[in-house]
């Protein structure tokens, strides 16, 4: 029975449970950078799309060091893009790379971009290749995202974007 308690305590500590002897260190995160994976070799196309559709600025680019010279398009390990004060990464997804944390493009994530001119932002994204998710919503339908007016888009790589007006303060 004592062995079970010791093993259970080790598992609890492993999963973040506090032990009497351990004092957790204070951890401060300085940024959150979502990473979007697109099927290789489309990361460069995705970067160009995010620049054209949303005005993203390229901060850094790291190409795959093992990509063969005879291949026309280099694989992208990551491109850091900046939208307003937020950065995100775009990377090529390949079956051969064991360092990639995912093997398929993820679902269940929505990106919300806030702007005063929802219509213009949706129009610009659609002209760059996004697909509109219908009419711009207002009121209760829009409250699920971030406030006033909301337009829904799907980019050419399967990611969902909500273009929202700022929340009106009461």
CSV table of C-alpha atoms in Angstrom, one decimal:
chain,number,residue,atom,x,y,z
A,1,UNK,CA,0.0,0.0,0.0
A,2,UNK,CA,2.9,2.4,0.8
A,3,UNK,CA,4.4,1.7,-2.6
A,4,UNK,CA,1.1,2.6,-4.3
A,5,UNK,CA,1.0,5.9,-2.4
A,6,UNK,CA,4.6,6.7,-3.4
A,7,UNK,CA,3.8,5.8,-7.1
A,8,UNK,CA,0.6,7.8,-7.0
A,9,UNK,CA,2.5,10.8,-5.5
A,10,UNK,CA,5.1,10.6,-8.3
A,11,UNK,CA,2.3,10.6,-10.9
A,12,UNK,CA,0.6,13.5,-9.2
A,13,UNK,CA,3.8,15.5,-9.1
A,14,UNK,CA,4.5,14.6,-12.8
A,15,UNK,CA,1.0,16.0,-13.7
A,16,UNK,CA,1.5,19.2,-11.9
A,17,UNK,CA,0.3,18.3,-8.4
A,18,UNK,CA,2.2,20.0,-5.6
A,19,UNK,CA,4.2,18.0,-3.2
A,20,UNK,CA,5.0,19.1,0.3
A,21,UNK,CA,8.8,19.3,-0.4
A,22,UNK,CA,8.6,21.1,-3.8
A,23,UNK,CA,8.0,24.8,-4.1
A,24,UNK,CA,7.1,25.7,-7.7
A,25,UNK,CA,9.2,28.5,-9.3
A,26,UNK,CA,7.4,31.5,-10.7
A,27,UNK,CA,7.2,31.4,-14.4
A,28,UNK,CA,6.5,34.5,-16.5
A,29,UNK,CA,5.6,34.0,-20.2
A,30,UNK,CA,6.5,36.9,-22.5
A,31,UNK,CA,4.5,35.9,-25.5
A,32,UNK,CA,2.2,33.4,-27.1
A,33,UNK,CA,2.9,32.5,-30.7
A,34,UNK,CA,0.4,30.2,-32.4
A,35,UNK,CA,2.0,28.1,-35.1
A,36,UNK,CA,0.0,27.3,-38.2
A,37,UNK,CA,1.0,24.2,-40.2
A,38,UNK,CA,0.1,24.0,-43.9
A,39,UNK,CA,0.8,21.1,-46.3
A,40,UNK,CA,4.3,21.4,-47.7
A,41,UNK,CA,5.4,23.2,-49.7
A,42,UNK,CA,2.6,25.8,-49.3
A,43,UNK,CA,4.0,27.8,-46.3
A,44,UNK,CA,5.5,30.4,-48.6
A,45,UNK,CA,2.1,30.8,-50.4
A,46,UNK,CA,0.4,31.1,-47.0
A,47,UNK,CA,2.8,33.8,-45.9
A,48,UNK,CA,2.1,35.7,-49.1
A,49,UNK,CA,-1.6,35.3,-48.4
A,50,UNK,CA,-1.4,36.6,-44.8
A,51,UNK,CA,0.6,39.6,-46.0
A,52,UNK,CA,-2.0,40.4,-48.8
A,53,UNK,CA,-5.1,39.6,-46.8
A,54,UNK,CA,-4.3,40.9,-43.4
A,55,UNK,CA,-1.3,43.2,-43.9
A,56,UNK,CA,1.0,40.8,-41.9
A,57,UNK,CA,4.6,41.8,-41.6
A,58,UNK,CA,7.4,39.2,-41.9
A,59,UNK,CA,9.7,39.2,-38.9
A,60,UNK,CA,11.9,36.2,-39.4
A,61,UNK,CA,12.2,33.2,-41.7
A,62,UNK,CA,14.0,29.8,-41.2
A,63,UNK,CA,14.2,27.4,-44.1
A,64,UNK,CA,14.7,23.7,-43.6
A,65,UNK,CA,18.5,23.0,-43.6
A,66,UNK,CA,18.2,19.5,-45.1
A,67,UNK,CA,16.2,20.5,-48.1
A,68,UNK,CA,18.1,19.4,-51.2
A,69,UNK,CA,19.5,22.1,-53.5
A,70,UNK,CA,17.9,20.6,-56.6
A,71,UNK,CA,14.4,21.1,-55.2
A,72,UNK,CA,12.8,24.4,-56.4
A,73,UNK,CA,10.9,25.4,-53.3
A,74,UNK,CA,12.7,25.3,-50.0
A,75,UNK,CA,10.7,23.9,-47.0
A,76,UNK,CA,10.0,26.4,-44.3
A,77,UNK,CA,10.6,25.5,-40.7
A,78,UNK,CA,9.0,28.7,-39.6
A,79,UNK,CA,8.2,32.3,-40.7
A,80,UNK,CA,7.2,34.6,-37.9
A,81,UNK,CA,4.5,37.1,-39.0
A,82,UNK,CA,3.3,40.1,-37.0
A,83,UNK,CA,-0.3,41.4,-37.0
A,84,UNK,CA,-0.6,44.4,-34.8
A,85,UNK,CA,1.1,43.6,-31.6
A,86,UNK,CA,0.7,39.8,-32.0
A,87,UNK,CA,3.1,37.3,-33.7
A,88,UNK,CA,2.3,33.9,-35.1
A,89,UNK,CA,4.4,31.3,-37.0
A,90,UNK,CA,3.7,29.6,-40.3
A,91,UNK,CA,5.4,26.3,-41.2
A,92,UNK,CA,5.4,23.6,-43.8
A,93,UNK,CA,4.0,20.3,-42.6
A,94,UNK,CA,5.7,17.1,-44.0
A,95,UNK,CA,5.4,13.5,-43.2
A,96,UNK,CA,9.1,13.0,-43.0
A,97,UNK,CA,9.9,15.5,-40.3
A,98,UNK,CA,9.9,13.9,-36.8
A,99,UNK,CA,10.5,17.2,-35.0
A,100,UNK,CA,7.1,18.6,-36.0
A,101,UNK,CA,4.6,18.4,-33.0
A,102,UNK,CA,1.6,17.6,-35.3
A,103,UNK,CA,1.2,15.3,-38.3
A,104,UNK,CA,-2.0,16.8,-39.7
A,105,UNK,CA,-3.3,20.3,-39.9
A,106,UNK,CA,-5.2,21.1,-36.7
A,107,UNK,CA,-8.9,21.9,-36.4
A,108,UNK,CA,-10.8,23.6,-33.7
A,109,UNK,CA,-8.9,26.9,-33.6
A,110,UNK,CA,-10.3,30.3,-34.7
A,111,UNK,CA,-8.3,33.5,-35.0
A,112,UNK,CA,-10.0,36.7,-34.2
A,113,UNK,CA,-8.7,39.9,-35.8
A,114,UNK,CA,-10.1,43.2,-34.5
A,115,UNK,CA,-10.6,46.2,-36.7
A,116,UNK,CA,-12.8,49.3,-37.0
A,117,UNK,CA,-13.6,48.5,-40.7
A,118,UNK,CA,-14.9,44.9,-40.8
A,119,UNK,CA,-16.3,45.2,-44.3
A,120,UNK,CA,-13.0,46.5,-45.8
A,121,UNK,CA,-11.0,43.8,-44.0
A,122,UNK,CA,-13.3,41.0,-45.2
A,123,UNK,CA,-13.3,42.4,-48.8
A,124,UNK,CA,-9.5,42.6,-48.8
A,125,UNK,CA,-9.1,39.0,-47.5
A,126,UNK,CA,-11.6,37.6,-50.0
A,127,UNK,CA,-9.8,39.4,-52.9
A,128,UNK,CA,-6.5,37.7,-51.6
A,129,UNK,CA,-8.1,34.3,-51.8
A,130,UNK,CA,-10.1,33.7,-48.5
A,131,UNK,CA,-13.7,32.4,-48.7
A,132,UNK,CA,-16.4,34.3,-46.9
A,133,UNK,CA,-18.5,32.5,-44.4
A,134,UNK,CA,-21.6,34.5,-45.2
A,135,UNK,CA,-22.9,37.9,-44.3
A,136,UNK,CA,-21.4,40.1,-41.6
A,137,UNK,CA,-23.3,39.4,-38.4
A,138,UNK,CA,-24.3,41.9,-35.6
A,139,UNK,CA,-25.7,41.6,-32.2
A,140,UNK,CA,-26.1,38.3,-30.4
A,141,UNK,CA,-24.6,36.3,-33.3
A,142,UNK,CA,-21.5,38.5,-33.1
A,143,UNK,CA,-21.2,38.3,-29.4
A,144,UNK,CA,-19.7,34.8,-29.6
A,145,UNK,CA,-16.5,36.3,-31.1
A,146,UNK,CA,-15.6,39.7,-29.8
A,147,UNK,CA,-18.3,42.2,-30.0
A,148,UNK,CA,-20.1,44.4,-32.5
A,149,UNK,CA,-19.8,43.3,-36.1
A,150,UNK,CA,-18.2,40.0,-37.2
A,151,UNK,CA,-17.3,38.5,-40.6
A,152,UNK,CA,-16.1,34.9,-40.9
A,153,UNK,CA,-13.5,33.8,-43.3
A,154,UNK,CA,-11.7,30.6,-44.2
A,155,UNK,CA,-8.2,31.0,-45.6
A,156,UNK,CA,-6.9,28.8,-48.5
A,157,UNK,CA,-5.1,26.6,-46.0
A,158,UNK,CA,-8.2,25.7,-43.9
A,159,UNK,CA,-7.8,28.1,-41.0
A,160,UNK,CA,-10.8,30.1,-39.8
A,161,UNK,CA,-10.6,33.8,-39.2
A,162,UNK,CA,-13.2,36.1,-37.5
A,163,UNK,CA,-12.9,39.8,-38.4
A,164,UNK,CA,-14.5,41.7,-35.5
A,165,UNK,CA,-15.2,45.3,-34.6
A,166,UNK,CA,-14.0,46.3,-31.1
A,167,UNK,CA,-16.4,45.6,-28.2
A,168,UNK,CA,-18.4,48.7,-27.3
A,169,UNK,CA,-18.0,49.6,-23.7
A,170,UNK,CA,-21.2,50.2,-21.8
